[in-house]
Amino acid sequence: MKRNIHPFSKILFIIGSLFIIAGLLWPLLQKMGLFHLPGDIVINNNNVHIYFPIATSILLSIILTAIMWLINRMRR
């Protein structure tokens, strides 16, 4: 008997898989210095550490946009 899987279930599965892959690659990404790009703002005072990952956010946005575009293109 063939089961019909809802499209939303597939999307949740893909997103969950991406989170698992990102979690496994996290130590490697930190060693590469991905989260300390030149455009990121770091403010260190006595007991205060503020980090604004502006360049990292832009880079991740571009990567996620490309991934979502590819997924959308494959669904057509």
XYZ file of N, CA and C in Angstrom:
228
model
N 0.839 -1.168 0.000
C 0.000 0.000 0.000
C 0.892 1.241 0.000
N 0.621 2.142 -0.907
C 1.419 3.357 -1.046
C 0.813 4.477 -0.202
N 1.673 5.126 0.586
C 1.221 6.251 1.406
C 1.547 7.554 0.711
N 0.633 8.472 0.792
C 0.833 9.789 0.209
C 1.385 10.716 1.290
N 2.607 11.191 1.120
C 3.253 12.056 2.108
C 2.930 13.504 1.779
N 2.508 14.229 2.794
C 2.152 15.635 2.639
C 3.403 16.448 2.306
N 3.319 17.424 1.371
C 4.504 18.222 1.003
C 5.133 18.954 2.186
N 4.308 19.381 3.148
C 4.843 20.087 4.312
C 5.746 19.169 5.131
N 5.418 17.887 5.173
C 6.252 16.915 5.889
C 7.627 16.810 5.248
N 7.664 16.851 3.927
C 8.944 16.793 3.216
C 9.795 18.012 3.538
N 9.163 19.184 3.569
C 9.895 20.419 3.866
C 10.458 20.363 5.285
N 9.646 19.910 6.241
C 10.130 19.796 7.622
C 11.272 18.795 7.728
N 11.199 17.713 6.984
C 12.270 16.724 6.986
C 13.560 17.326 6.438
N 13.467 18.083 5.355
C 14.654 18.709 4.760
C 15.257 19.729 5.714
N 14.414 20.557 6.325
C 14.913 21.567 7.260
C 15.575 20.891 8.465
N 14.949 19.834 8.991
C 15.533 19.101 10.115
C 16.867 18.479 9.746
N 16.942 17.930 8.541
C 18.206 17.338 8.077
C 19.298 18.390 7.964
N 18.937 19.574 7.479
C 19.920 20.657 7.374
C 20.423 21.084 8.751
N 19.528 21.120 9.747
C 19.947 21.461 11.104
C 20.888 20.396 11.669
N 20.617 19.146 11.393
C 21.496 18.073 11.872
C 22.865 18.185 11.217
N 22.894 18.420 9.924
C 24.168 18.568 9.214
C 24.939 19.779 9.749
N 24.235 20.900 9.959
C 24.893 22.099 10.489
C 25.440 21.839 11.886
N 24.691 21.095 12.705
C 25.152 20.773 14.053
C 26.395 19.903 14.042
N 26.456 18.970 13.095
C 27.633 18.109 13.000
C 28.848 18.857 12.467
N 28.605 19.829 11.596
C 29.709 20.598 11.012
C 30.104 21.821 11.846
N 29.366 22.090 12.913
C 29.599 23.303 13.712
C 31.044 23.432 14.206
N 31.651 22.389 14.797
C 33.051 22.538 15.252
C 34.007 22.865 14.100
N 33.779 22.265 12.948
C 34.620 22.542 11.789
C 34.450 23.988 11.319
N 33.211 24.471 11.324
C 32.953 25.850 10.902
C 33.598 26.859 11.848
N 33.600 26.555 13.137
C 34.233 27.460 14.098
C 35.747 27.495 13.913
N 36.360 26.349 13.608
C 37.800 26.322 13.388
C 38.193 27.083 12.131
N 37.296 27.112 11.144
C 37.572 27.836 9.903
C 37.453 29.344 10.089
N 36.897 29.795 11.219
C 36.757 31.226 11.458
C 35.572 31.838 10.729
N 34.586 31.019 10.415
C 33.427 31.515 9.678
C 32.671 32.575 10.459
N 32.629 32.456 11.770
C 31.824 33.375 12.562
C 32.628 34.548 13.123
N 33.759 34.819 12.536
C 34.551 35.998 12.899
C 35.044 36.662 11.623
N 34.104 37.049 10.779
C 34.437 37.692 9.514
C 34.802 39.150 9.749
N 35.493 39.775 8.795
C 35.918 41.162 8.975
C 34.778 42.161 9.184
N 33.592 41.900 8.677
C 32.478 42.838 8.837
C 31.721 42.681 10.145
N 32.070 41.687 10.949
C 31.407 41.478 12.232
C 31.946 42.473 13.252
N 31.054 43.008 14.059
C 31.427 44.024 15.057
C 31.510 43.365 16.425
N 32.637 43.540 17.098
C 32.854 42.991 18.440
C 33.209 44.129 19.374
N 32.470 44.247 20.473
C 32.739 45.277 21.478
C 33.074 44.570 22.784
N 34.280 44.804 23.280
C 34.725 44.215 24.546
C 35.026 45.332 25.528
N 34.284 45.375 26.611
C 34.579 46.271 27.732
C 34.875 45.400 28.944
N 34.925 45.989 30.109
C 35.325 45.260 31.318
C 34.620 43.907 31.449
N 33.339 43.913 31.707
C 32.601 42.668 31.879
C 31.538 42.477 30.807
N 31.627 43.226 29.737
C 30.603 43.181 28.697
C 31.232 42.750 27.380
N 30.603 41.778 26.746
C 31.051 41.308 25.439
C 29.842 41.348 24.507
N 29.881 42.218 23.503
C 28.785 42.356 22.547
C 29.309 41.994 21.167
N 28.554 41.154 20.483
C 28.969 40.653 19.176
C 27.829 40.864 18.183
N 28.064 41.637 17.122
C 27.098 41.880 16.065
C 27.608 41.196 14.794
N 27.075 40.017 14.456
C 27.583 39.266 13.297
C 26.955 39.747 11.979
N 27.263 40.960 11.574
C 26.639 41.538 10.385
C 27.091 40.808 9.123
N 28.378 40.666 8.910
C 28.885 40.000 7.702
C 28.495 38.529 7.681
N 28.530 37.873 8.828
C 28.131 36.468 8.900
C 26.656 36.315 8.566
N 25.827 37.230 9.051
C 24.390 37.177 8.754
C 24.124 37.352 7.271
N 24.828 38.257 6.639
C 24.654 38.473 5.197
C 25.091 37.231 4.423
N 26.222 36.654 4.807
C 26.717 35.452 4.126
C 25.751 34.282 4.289
N 25.264 34.052 5.506
C 24.316 32.972 5.737
C 23.005 33.216 5.000
N 22.580 34.463 4.911
C 21.365 34.794 4.173
C 21.512 34.458 2.697
N 22.651 34.767 2.124
C 22.895 34.455 0.713
C 22.914 32.940 0.497
N 23.566 32.212 1.400
C 23.642 30.756 1.267
C 22.260 30.122 1.408
N 21.491 30.545 2.416
C 20.155 29.988 2.610
C 19.213 30.353 1.463
N 19.356 31.553 0.910
C 18.551 31.941 -0.242
C 18.855 31.050 -1.435
N 20.123 30.758 -1.652
C 20.511 29.881 -2.763
C 19.968 28.468 -2.558
N 20.026 27.967 -1.329
C 19.510 26.626 -1.043
C 18.002 26.579 -1.274
N 17.281 27.574 -0.773
C 15.835 27.600 -0.958
C 15.465 27.759 -2.434
N 16.242 28.510 -3.178
C 15.997 28.671 -4.604
C 16.172 27.336 -5.321
N 17.224 26.581 -4.943
C 17.455 25.268 -5.544
C 16.330 24.286 -5.208
N 15.877 24.307 -3.964
C 14.782 23.423 -3.554
C 13.522 23.768 -4.344
N 13.234 25.050 -4.460
C 12.055 25.488 -5.211
C 12.182 25.096 -6.680
N 13.365 25.202 -7.241
C 13.586 24.858 -8.641
C 13.439 23.356 -8.887
N 13.869 22.535 -7.914
C 13.763 21.092 -8.053
C 12.309 20.623 -7.923
N 11.483 21.361 -7.203
C 10.076 20.982 -7.031
C 9.272 21.206 -8.292
N 9.707 22.031 -9.198
C 8.944 22.326 -10.426
C 9.086 21.244 -11.428
